[in-house]
Short mmCIF file of C-alpha atoms in Angstrom, two decimals:
data_model
loop_
_atom_site.label_atom_id
_atom_site.label_comp_id
_atom_site.label_asym_id
_atom_site.label_seq_id
_atom_site.Cartn_x
_atom_site.Cartn_y
_atom_site.Cartn_z
CA MET A 253 -40.00 -75.43 -83.80
CA SER A 254 -41.80 -77.24 -81.73
CA ALA A 255 -42.19 -80.71 -81.98
CA THR A 256 -44.76 -81.03 -78.87
CA ILE A 257 -48.59 -80.54 -78.23
CA ILE A 258 -47.14 -78.28 -74.83
CA ASP A 259 -45.07 -76.64 -76.77
CA SER A 260 -47.12 -77.28 -80.17
CA LYS A 261 -48.59 -72.66 -81.64
CA ILE A 262 -52.27 -74.34 -82.53
CA PHE A 263 -52.42 -77.30 -79.72
CA GLY A 264 -50.07 -75.74 -77.44
CA ASP A 265 -52.96 -73.67 -74.84
CA MET A 266 -55.80 -76.15 -75.29
CA PHE A 267 -53.42 -78.77 -73.91
CA SER A 268 -51.52 -76.14 -71.59
CA ASP A 269 -51.78 -73.37 -69.83
CA ALA A 270 -49.36 -70.24 -71.22
CA LYS A 271 -48.89 -69.29 -67.18
CA MET A 272 -47.32 -73.55 -66.66
CA ARG A 273 -45.49 -72.84 -69.66
CA GLN A 274 -44.10 -70.28 -68.38
CA VAL A 275 -42.61 -71.49 -65.11
CA TRP A 276 -41.17 -74.80 -66.65
CA SER A 277 -39.39 -72.50 -69.08
CA ASP A 278 -35.17 -72.71 -70.37
CA GLU A 279 -36.11 -68.83 -68.94
CA ASN A 280 -37.38 -68.86 -65.41
CA ARG A 281 -35.24 -72.40 -65.14
CA THR A 282 -32.42 -70.26 -65.63
CA ALA A 283 -33.42 -66.92 -63.34
CA LYS A 284 -34.40 -68.84 -60.23
CA TYR A 285 -30.44 -70.68 -60.62
CA LEU A 286 -29.68 -66.70 -60.23
CA ASP A 287 -31.81 -66.29 -57.85
CA ILE A 288 -29.92 -69.21 -56.12
CA GLU A 289 -26.36 -68.11 -57.01
CA ARG A 290 -27.25 -64.79 -56.13
CA ALA A 291 -28.77 -65.60 -52.93
CA LEU A 292 -25.83 -67.67 -51.90
CA ALA A 293 -23.48 -64.48 -52.06
CA LYS A 294 -25.03 -62.10 -50.77
CA VAL A 295 -26.17 -64.43 -47.96
CA GLN A 296 -21.91 -65.76 -47.90
CA GLY A 297 -20.97 -61.54 -47.80
CA GLU A 298 -23.00 -60.60 -44.43
CA LEU A 299 -21.39 -64.17 -42.71
CA GLY A 300 -18.05 -62.91 -44.25
CA ILE A 301 -17.01 -66.19 -45.70
CA ILE A 302 -17.18 -64.89 -48.63
CA PRO A 303 -15.35 -60.87 -49.12
CA LYS A 304 -18.45 -58.62 -48.75
CA GLU A 305 -16.78 -56.85 -52.39
CA ALA A 306 -17.08 -60.80 -53.77
CA ALA A 307 -20.69 -61.10 -53.13
CA VAL A 308 -21.68 -57.53 -54.18
CA GLU A 309 -19.89 -58.37 -57.89
CA ILE A 310 -21.80 -61.64 -57.86
CA VAL A 311 -24.99 -60.09 -56.81
CA LYS A 312 -24.76 -56.67 -59.51
CA ASN A 313 -23.97 -60.36 -62.41
CA CYS A 314 -26.46 -62.31 -61.38
CA ASN A 315 -29.27 -61.27 -64.46
CA LEU A 316 -30.88 -63.19 -67.06
CA ASP A 317 -30.55 -60.02 -69.27
CA GLN A 318 -26.78 -60.56 -69.70
CA ILE A 319 -26.66 -64.82 -70.19
CA ASP A 320 -25.67 -65.77 -73.99
CA TRP A 321 -27.97 -68.84 -74.77
CA VAL A 322 -25.67 -70.16 -77.54
CA LYS A 323 -22.80 -70.03 -75.37
CA LEU A 324 -25.04 -71.89 -72.65
CA LYS A 325 -27.12 -74.94 -74.47
CA THR A 326 -22.44 -75.54 -75.68
CA LYS A 327 -21.32 -75.70 -72.54
CA THR A 328 -24.63 -77.76 -71.44
CA GLU A 329 -23.71 -80.74 -73.80
CA GLN A 330 -20.50 -80.17 -72.95
CA ILE A 331 -20.98 -80.87 -69.30
CA GLY A 332 -24.18 -82.53 -69.03
CA TYR A 333 -25.74 -80.08 -66.82
CA PRO A 334 -26.45 -76.53 -67.90
CA ILE A 335 -25.30 -74.90 -63.35
CA ILE A 336 -21.37 -75.18 -64.44
CA ALA A 337 -22.29 -73.19 -67.57
CA VAL A 338 -23.80 -70.22 -65.61
CA VAL A 339 -22.01 -70.20 -62.77
CA ASN A 340 -18.79 -69.47 -65.44
CA GLN A 341 -21.42 -66.23 -67.87
CA ILE A 342 -21.36 -65.44 -64.07
CA ASN A 343 -17.28 -65.46 -63.13
CA ALA A 344 -16.61 -63.70 -66.60
CA ARG A 345 -18.72 -60.14 -65.78
CA CYS A 346 -17.25 -59.47 -62.30
CA ARG A 347 -14.28 -57.87 -61.75
CA ASP A 348 -11.22 -58.44 -60.69
CA LYS A 349 -11.99 -62.79 -60.83
CA LEU A 350 -13.47 -61.85 -57.84
CA GLY A 351 -16.67 -64.35 -59.16
CA GLU A 352 -14.57 -67.08 -58.81
CA TYR A 353 -17.20 -66.39 -55.76
CA CYS A 354 -19.76 -67.42 -57.04
CA HIS A 355 -21.17 -70.69 -56.12
CA TRP A 356 -19.04 -71.16 -52.99
CA GLY A 357 -18.86 -74.81 -51.77
CA ALA A 358 -22.22 -75.97 -53.96
CA THR A 359 -22.96 -78.21 -56.28
CA THR A 360 -25.39 -78.73 -58.70
CA GLN A 361 -27.23 -81.11 -58.01
CA ASP A 362 -28.49 -78.14 -55.03
CA ILE A 363 -29.06 -75.26 -57.29
CA THR A 364 -30.84 -77.67 -59.74
CA ASP A 365 -32.62 -78.88 -56.75
CA THR A 366 -32.91 -75.80 -54.76
CA ALA A 367 -34.33 -74.35 -58.90
CA ALA A 368 -36.51 -77.87 -58.70
CA VAL A 369 -38.58 -76.16 -55.42
CA LEU A 370 -38.61 -72.49 -56.28
CA GLN A 371 -40.96 -73.80 -59.60
CA ILE A 372 -42.62 -76.46 -57.98
CA ARG A 373 -43.22 -73.56 -55.74
CA ASP A 374 -45.28 -70.97 -58.27
CA ALA A 375 -46.62 -74.32 -60.70
CA LEU A 376 -48.17 -74.88 -57.21
CA ALA A 377 -50.16 -71.26 -56.74
CA LEU A 378 -51.13 -71.45 -60.28
CA VAL A 379 -52.92 -74.66 -59.38
CA GLU A 380 -53.80 -73.64 -56.27
CA ASP A 381 -55.53 -70.93 -57.97
CA ASP A 382 -56.78 -73.64 -60.61
CA LEU A 383 -58.25 -75.24 -57.72
CA GLN A 384 -59.95 -72.94 -55.71
CA ASP A 385 -62.26 -71.53 -59.05
CA ILE A 386 -62.96 -74.99 -59.70
CA SER A 387 -65.00 -75.04 -56.45
CA ALA A 388 -66.29 -71.75 -56.10
CA SER A 389 -68.00 -73.20 -59.00
CA LEU A 390 -68.75 -76.62 -58.01
CA ALA A 391 -70.85 -74.81 -54.80
CA ARG A 392 -72.96 -72.08 -56.47
CA LEU A 393 -73.67 -75.72 -59.41
CA ALA A 394 -74.39 -77.54 -55.63
CA ARG A 395 -75.95 -74.53 -54.44
CA GLU A 396 -77.95 -73.32 -57.67
CA HIS A 397 -79.88 -77.42 -57.82
CA ARG A 398 -79.57 -78.68 -53.82
CA ASN A 399 -83.00 -79.83 -54.96
CA THR A 400 -83.27 -80.11 -58.82
CA PRO A 401 -84.26 -83.93 -58.99
CA ILE A 402 -81.52 -86.39 -61.92
CA ILE A 403 -82.17 -89.64 -61.95
CA GLY A 404 -79.03 -91.84 -59.84
CA ARG A 405 -77.44 -93.79 -61.98
CA SER A 406 -74.71 -97.71 -61.74
CA ASN A 407 -73.84 -99.32 -63.82
CA LEU A 408 -75.13 -97.20 -66.57
CA GLN A 409 -78.40 -97.94 -65.08
CA GLN A 410 -81.21 -95.53 -63.86
CA ALA A 411 -81.08 -96.63 -60.02
CA THR A 412 -82.85 -94.43 -57.56
CA PRO A 413 -83.75 -90.01 -57.94
CA ILE A 414 -80.76 -87.70 -56.42
CA THR A 415 -80.60 -84.08 -56.95
CA PHE A 416 -78.05 -82.10 -59.42
CA GLY A 417 -76.61 -80.56 -56.61
CA TYR A 418 -75.94 -83.88 -54.33
CA LYS A 419 -73.94 -84.99 -58.04
CA MET A 420 -71.50 -81.54 -57.39
CA ALA A 421 -71.48 -81.32 -53.77
CA SER A 422 -70.06 -84.84 -53.37
CA ILE A 423 -67.47 -83.62 -56.55
CA LEU A 424 -66.77 -80.47 -54.42
CA ALA A 425 -66.50 -82.67 -51.44
CA GLY A 426 -62.99 -84.10 -53.80
CA ILE A 427 -62.43 -80.80 -54.12
CA GLU A 428 -61.43 -79.81 -51.28
CA ARG A 429 -60.07 -82.79 -49.91
CA HIS A 430 -56.91 -82.01 -52.70
CA ARG A 431 -57.02 -78.61 -51.01
CA GLU A 432 -56.15 -80.34 -46.90
CA ARG A 433 -54.39 -82.05 -49.35
CA LEU A 434 -51.73 -79.19 -51.10
CA ALA A 435 -52.41 -76.95 -47.96
CA GLN A 436 -50.18 -80.58 -45.54
CA LEU A 437 -47.51 -80.70 -48.56
CA LYS A 438 -46.51 -77.53 -49.26
CA PRO A 439 -44.26 -77.40 -45.34
CA ARG A 440 -42.42 -81.20 -47.37
CA VAL A 441 -41.99 -80.25 -49.79
CA LEU A 442 -41.20 -76.48 -50.79
CA VAL A 443 -37.25 -77.46 -48.67
CA GLY A 444 -34.50 -76.31 -50.95
CA GLU A 445 -30.90 -77.57 -51.22
CA PHE A 446 -27.88 -77.24 -49.93
CA GLY A 447 -25.60 -79.88 -49.15
CA GLY A 448 -22.21 -79.79 -51.51
CA ALA A 449 -20.47 -82.45 -52.79
CA SER A 450 -21.75 -85.84 -50.73
CA GLY A 451 -24.80 -84.01 -49.32
CA THR A 452 -22.94 -82.78 -45.76
CA LEU A 453 -20.77 -79.62 -45.88
CA SER A 454 -18.11 -80.88 -46.09
CA SER A 455 -16.82 -78.34 -48.07
CA LEU A 456 -17.69 -74.94 -45.77
CA GLU A 457 -14.82 -75.04 -43.09
CA THR A 458 -17.34 -72.93 -41.11
CA GLY A 459 -20.78 -71.34 -41.17
CA ALA A 460 -21.59 -73.76 -43.19
CA MET A 461 -25.01 -74.77 -41.84
CA GLU A 462 -26.01 -70.83 -40.98
CA THR A 463 -25.41 -70.46 -44.67
CA GLN A 464 -27.48 -73.32 -45.98
CA ALA A 465 -30.43 -71.82 -42.82
CA GLY A 466 -29.48 -67.65 -43.99
CA LEU A 467 -30.23 -69.20 -48.32
CA MET A 468 -33.34 -70.55 -47.04
CA LYS A 469 -34.89 -67.86 -45.49
CA GLU A 470 -33.50 -65.51 -48.38
CA LEU A 471 -35.64 -68.05 -50.24
CA GLY A 472 -38.56 -68.44 -49.12
CA LEU A 473 -37.91 -72.16 -48.33
CA GLY A 474 -38.03 -74.80 -45.90
CA GLN A 475 -34.37 -75.62 -43.83
CA PRO A 476 -33.59 -79.81 -44.67
CA LEU A 477 -32.96 -82.04 -41.93
CA ILE A 478 -30.97 -83.47 -44.02
CA SER A 479 -29.78 -84.41 -47.20
CA TRP A 480 -32.24 -85.11 -50.01
CA HIS A 481 -29.76 -85.82 -53.05
CA THR A 482 -31.02 -89.32 -53.43
CA VAL A 483 -34.13 -89.67 -51.33
CA ARG A 484 -36.73 -88.06 -53.24
CA ASP A 485 -40.29 -88.99 -51.95
CA ASN A 486 -41.24 -84.79 -51.87
CA PHE A 487 -41.25 -84.38 -56.08
CA ALA A 488 -42.94 -87.69 -56.58
CA GLU A 489 -45.56 -86.34 -53.41
CA VAL A 490 -46.21 -83.73 -56.00
CA GLY A 491 -46.53 -85.86 -59.19
CA ALA A 492 -48.71 -88.47 -56.51
CA PHE A 493 -50.87 -85.30 -55.67
CA LEU A 494 -51.50 -83.91 -59.10
CA GLY A 495 -52.45 -87.61 -60.18
CA LEU A 496 -55.30 -87.56 -57.72
CA VAL A 497 -55.97 -83.43 -58.88
CA GLY A 498 -56.09 -85.09 -62.53
CA GLY A 499 -58.46 -88.87 -61.27
CA SER A 500 -60.94 -86.22 -59.90
CA LEU A 501 -60.92 -83.66 -63.55
CA GLY A 502 -61.66 -86.83 -65.07
CA LYS A 503 -64.67 -87.78 -62.74
CA ILE A 504 -66.35 -84.52 -63.83
CA ALA A 505 -65.10 -85.11 -68.04
CA MET A 506 -66.60 -89.07 -67.47
CA ASP A 507 -69.79 -87.94 -65.78
CA VAL A 508 -69.97 -84.81 -68.69
CA LYS A 509 -69.87 -86.58 -71.80
CA LEU A 510 -71.89 -88.85 -70.93
CA LEU A 511 -75.03 -86.10 -69.79
CA MET A 512 -74.64 -84.67 -73.19
CA GLN A 513 -75.02 -87.59 -74.78
CA THR A 514 -78.31 -87.95 -77.43
CA GLU A 515 -79.91 -90.16 -75.46
CA VAL A 516 -79.91 -87.91 -72.57
CA GLY A 517 -78.94 -84.31 -72.06
CA GLU A 518 -79.43 -83.46 -69.13
CA VAL A 519 -76.03 -81.37 -68.79
CA PHE A 520 -73.88 -79.60 -72.40
CA GLU A 521 -70.32 -77.78 -72.01
CA PRO A 522 -70.66 -74.20 -72.17
CA PHE A 523 -71.87 -73.33 -75.42
CA ALA A 524 -70.00 -71.77 -78.66
CA PRO A 525 -70.86 -70.71 -82.06
CA GLY A 526 -69.04 -73.77 -84.16
CA ARG A 527 -67.57 -75.36 -81.39
CA GLY A 528 -67.70 -79.73 -80.80
CA SER A 529 -69.04 -79.56 -84.59
CA SER A 530 -68.70 -82.15 -86.75
CA SER A 531 -66.98 -82.47 -90.40
CA THR A 532 -69.24 -84.32 -91.42
CA MET A 533 -72.64 -84.52 -89.07
CA PRO A 534 -73.62 -80.82 -88.61
CA GLN A 535 -75.99 -81.14 -86.07
CA LYS A 536 -72.89 -82.39 -83.60
CA ARG A 537 -72.39 -81.03 -80.60
CA ASN A 538 -69.00 -82.82 -78.99
CA PRO A 539 -68.06 -82.60 -75.72
CA ILE A 540 -64.98 -81.10 -76.69
CA SER A 541 -63.23 -79.63 -73.97
CA CYS A 542 -63.92 -83.34 -71.67
CA LEU A 543 -62.05 -85.06 -74.64
CA TYR A 544 -58.70 -83.23 -73.75
CA ILE A 545 -59.13 -83.72 -70.03
CA HIS A 546 -59.54 -87.18 -70.40
CA ALA A 547 -56.52 -87.75 -73.25
CA ASN A 548 -54.07 -85.39 -70.62
CA ILE A 549 -54.69 -87.48 -67.54
CA SER A 550 -54.28 -90.54 -69.15
CA VAL A 551 -50.53 -89.67 -69.73
CA VAL A 552 -49.61 -87.09 -66.02
CA ARG A 553 -50.83 -91.16 -63.90
CA GLN A 554 -48.21 -92.40 -66.11
CA LEU A 555 -45.64 -89.60 -65.71
CA ALA A 556 -46.59 -88.84 -62.56
CA ALA A 557 -45.37 -93.28 -61.92
CA SER A 558 -42.10 -92.07 -63.79
CA LEU A 559 -41.61 -89.49 -60.59
CA MET A 560 -41.13 -92.91 -57.99
CA ASP A 561 -39.74 -94.68 -60.46
CA ALA A 562 -37.17 -91.41 -60.07
CA MET A 563 -36.65 -92.23 -55.94
CA VAL A 564 -34.80 -95.26 -56.81
CA ALA A 565 -31.76 -93.95 -56.15
CA ASP A 566 -28.11 -94.61 -56.32
CA HIS A 567 -26.29 -94.24 -53.14
CA GLU A 568 -25.16 -90.34 -52.21
CA ARG A 569 -25.65 -89.26 -55.84
CA SER A 570 -27.39 -91.04 -58.50
CA THR A 571 -26.85 -91.80 -61.69
CA GLY A 572 -29.78 -91.21 -64.05
CA PRO A 573 -32.75 -91.57 -62.20
CA TRP A 574 -31.97 -87.93 -61.37
CA GLU A 575 -32.58 -86.73 -64.72
CA ILE A 576 -35.98 -88.50 -65.42
CA GLU A 577 -37.85 -85.43 -62.69
CA TRP A 578 -36.09 -82.80 -65.38
CA VAL A 579 -38.55 -84.60 -67.88
CA ALA A 580 -41.07 -85.28 -66.02
CA MET A 581 -42.37 -83.41 -64.05
CA PRO A 582 -42.86 -80.42 -66.19
CA GLU A 583 -44.77 -82.30 -68.72
CA ILE A 584 -47.20 -83.16 -65.56
CA PHE A 585 -47.10 -79.32 -64.59
CA CYS A 586 -48.17 -78.98 -68.49
CA LEU A 587 -50.90 -80.74 -68.84
CA MET A 588 -52.84 -80.91 -65.60
CA SER A 589 -52.42 -77.27 -66.29
CA GLY A 590 -55.21 -77.77 -69.35
CA ALA A 591 -56.71 -78.99 -67.35
CA LEU A 592 -57.24 -78.12 -64.94
CA LYS A 593 -58.36 -74.88 -67.12
CA GLN A 594 -60.49 -77.07 -69.60
CA THR A 595 -62.46 -78.15 -66.57
CA ARG A 596 -62.73 -74.26 -65.07
CA PHE A 597 -64.21 -73.67 -68.75
CA ILE A 598 -66.83 -75.89 -68.14
CA LEU A 599 -67.39 -75.90 -65.00
CA ALA A 600 -68.10 -71.36 -64.93
CA GLY A 601 -70.51 -71.35 -67.87
CA LEU A 602 -72.46 -75.64 -67.91
CA GLU A 603 -75.34 -75.51 -68.99
CA VAL A 604 -77.90 -77.65 -67.42
CA ASP A 605 -81.51 -79.33 -68.79
CA ALA A 606 -83.50 -79.16 -64.90
CA ALA A 607 -86.49 -80.66 -67.54
CA GLN A 608 -84.25 -83.07 -68.74
CA MET A 609 -83.97 -84.24 -65.58
CA ARG A 610 -86.50 -84.50 -64.59
CA ARG A 611 -88.09 -86.32 -68.04
CA ASN A 612 -85.81 -88.86 -68.23
CA ILE A 613 -86.75 -89.72 -64.16
CA ASP A 614 -90.04 -90.36 -65.90
CA MET A 615 -89.00 -92.16 -69.09
CA THR A 616 -89.32 -95.40 -67.12
CA HIS A 617 -92.94 -94.48 -65.81
CA GLY A 618 -91.99 -95.38 -62.80
CA LEU A 619 -89.65 -98.13 -62.11
CA VAL A 620 -87.38 -96.05 -60.42
CA MET A 621 -88.79 -96.05 -57.36
CA SER A 622 -90.00 -100.31 -57.39
CA GLU A 623 -87.53 -99.91 -53.85
CA ALA A 624 -89.26 -96.82 -52.47
CA VAL A 625 -92.27 -98.73 -53.25
CA MET A 626 -90.75 -101.76 -51.89
CA MET A 627 -89.40 -99.64 -49.21
CA GLY A 628 -93.68 -98.68 -48.53
CA LEU A 629 -94.69 -102.36 -48.51
CA GLY A 630 -92.08 -103.43 -46.54
CA PRO A 631 -93.97 -102.53 -42.56
CA TYR A 632 -97.00 -104.06 -44.11
CA ILE A 633 -95.16 -107.59 -45.65
CA GLY A 634 -92.17 -107.10 -44.89
CA ARG A 635 -89.29 -106.33 -47.27
CA GLU A 636 -88.25 -109.36 -48.61
CA TYR A 637 -91.78 -110.67 -49.32
CA ALA A 638 -91.64 -106.54 -50.66
CA HIS A 639 -88.96 -107.06 -53.20
CA ASP A 640 -89.08 -110.44 -54.49
CA LEU A 641 -93.34 -109.24 -55.35
CA VAL A 642 -92.38 -105.49 -56.58
CA TYR A 643 -89.93 -107.22 -58.57
CA ASP A 644 -92.79 -109.89 -60.65
CA ILE A 645 -94.73 -106.06 -61.05
CA CYS A 646 -92.03 -104.24 -62.67
CA ARG A 647 -90.66 -107.35 -65.14
CA ALA A 648 -95.00 -107.62 -65.93
CA ALA A 649 -95.35 -103.46 -66.68
CA LEU A 650 -91.67 -103.87 -68.88
CA GLN A 651 -93.78 -106.31 -71.23
CA GLN A 652 -97.11 -104.80 -70.86
CA LYS A 653 -95.58 -101.42 -71.16
CA ARG A 654 -97.88 -100.16 -68.65
CA PRO A 655 -97.39 -97.30 -66.01
CA LEU A 656 -96.55 -99.36 -62.17
CA ILE A 657 -98.10 -97.59 -60.28
CA ASP A 658 -101.83 -98.40 -62.40
CA LEU A 659 -100.22 -102.67 -61.63
CA LEU A 660 -99.84 -101.62 -58.13
CA ALA A 661 -102.51 -100.51 -57.69
CA GLU A 662 -104.33 -102.77 -59.24
CA HIS A 663 -102.56 -105.80 -57.07
CA PRO A 664 -104.69 -108.19 -54.73
CA GLU A 665 -102.23 -108.21 -52.06
CA ILE A 666 -101.33 -104.59 -51.86
CA LYS A 667 -104.26 -103.69 -52.47
CA GLN A 668 -104.99 -104.89 -48.90
CA HIS A 669 -103.01 -102.65 -46.71
CA VAL A 670 -102.58 -99.12 -48.90
CA THR A 671 -104.39 -96.78 -50.92
CA ARG A 672 -103.04 -96.18 -54.93
CA GLU A 673 -102.87 -92.68 -52.60
CA GLN A 674 -100.14 -93.89 -50.92
CA LEU A 675 -99.41 -96.00 -53.86
CA ALA A 676 -98.76 -92.45 -55.83
CA VAL A 677 -96.37 -90.40 -52.43
CA PHE A 678 -94.14 -93.90 -52.83
CA CYS A 679 -93.32 -93.70 -56.44
CA ASP A 680 -92.99 -89.83 -56.29
CA PRO A 681 -89.90 -88.46 -57.18
CA MET A 682 -89.62 -85.57 -54.54
CA ASN A 683 -90.42 -87.82 -52.12
CA ASN A 684 -87.77 -90.09 -52.28
CA LEU A 685 -84.96 -88.28 -52.12
CA GLY A 686 -83.06 -88.99 -49.04
CA GLN A 687 -80.66 -86.88 -47.56
CA ALA A 688 -80.12 -85.44 -49.84
CA GLY A 689 -79.98 -81.13 -49.88
CA VAL A 690 -78.98 -81.95 -45.68
CA MET A 691 -75.99 -83.95 -48.00
CA VAL A 692 -75.24 -80.32 -49.73
CA ASP A 693 -75.93 -77.80 -46.64
CA ARG A 694 -73.28 -79.72 -44.53
CA VAL A 695 -70.65 -79.73 -47.92
CA LEU A 696 -71.07 -75.76 -48.40
CA ALA A 697 -70.96 -75.57 -44.80
CA SER A 698 -66.80 -76.90 -44.44
CA LEU A 699 -66.12 -74.99 -47.45
CA ARG A 700 -62.39 -73.92 -46.75
#
């Protein structure tokens, strides 16, 4: 019986992704515990810290299909942590009490933290793939619509013309920064833990650091400079990173939602029969994916903040803050996987109505070109005076419901300096796109 939206049989694949849920499943978490215990025994056997015979026996019995889940659940509830319960089962399957060498010199938090790092590594690989796909879709849209004019908007009001390619390239640049951040944080985050009770490996008289180095090499993780049992900036950084990614996905969803409005109608989520329909209004086409993105990233931000709380840990082993991560980290990744999946879907099939974009530019009959007119008149009558004059003419154009160029061409002071043909050049949106194309090219040229 599922109770959360992530594990829901109905909503699960809308709010999250099956591959990410598998990463954070009980089965995969327990498999990571076994991977670590197996690697630890192997390394310690090679170093002569435990008998080679014991290492072989332990390695042979670290199998997920041999786990008794009922016993694991019962023992975990009794103790409060699952690691001892897992070690007990390994030990019980080993012959001649050789399993007593399992978990040699380790502590529960070593295994738990290192397993979490292994899960984070798998989860970040999925995020990385999604970001690459999103980047590719944005790059395609930026390239295809490099010169497609669309009105820029400021405070939800029409501003000056830009291009849709510029709009996409601007978002693409942010996604590329996230990909750079991800590459930078991996060496800091993908570091295992093996420190023993208080982090000093006091339980191993010899070969302590060699065991730690060998274990991390076996697992493909970085070796810590010093134990980090209660110094949790690494996990908090992961949450902060995903919160930032979520902000960018939310920006995409917000713009698509607004551009899908009936009164705007410039872009649309991919069409599928019945998708986004209303139970009472057959004409509606709701921005479904955008809604799920908005919900997911909002919750992710709150959960990322809880990982900051988990950093405030007491002494060398904490009393409670650690468990915050157990709750928050899987949900952050699962919800982000849903937001990433929905974003990939939107961008891969985004419907762009270039003709409607041009109609919306023209709907004010030239008023959106007032800045260009002001700058064009500036050399003749001064920029500040031109601003005030064009401002008054724009008000008159609104009141009279006439094209701006007509009132400009009729104004006696303006006629002294420029012709209607010159005014037409000022009022042509395609002449006022600035460096949009150059900036698009720069972003595309910088792609990883």
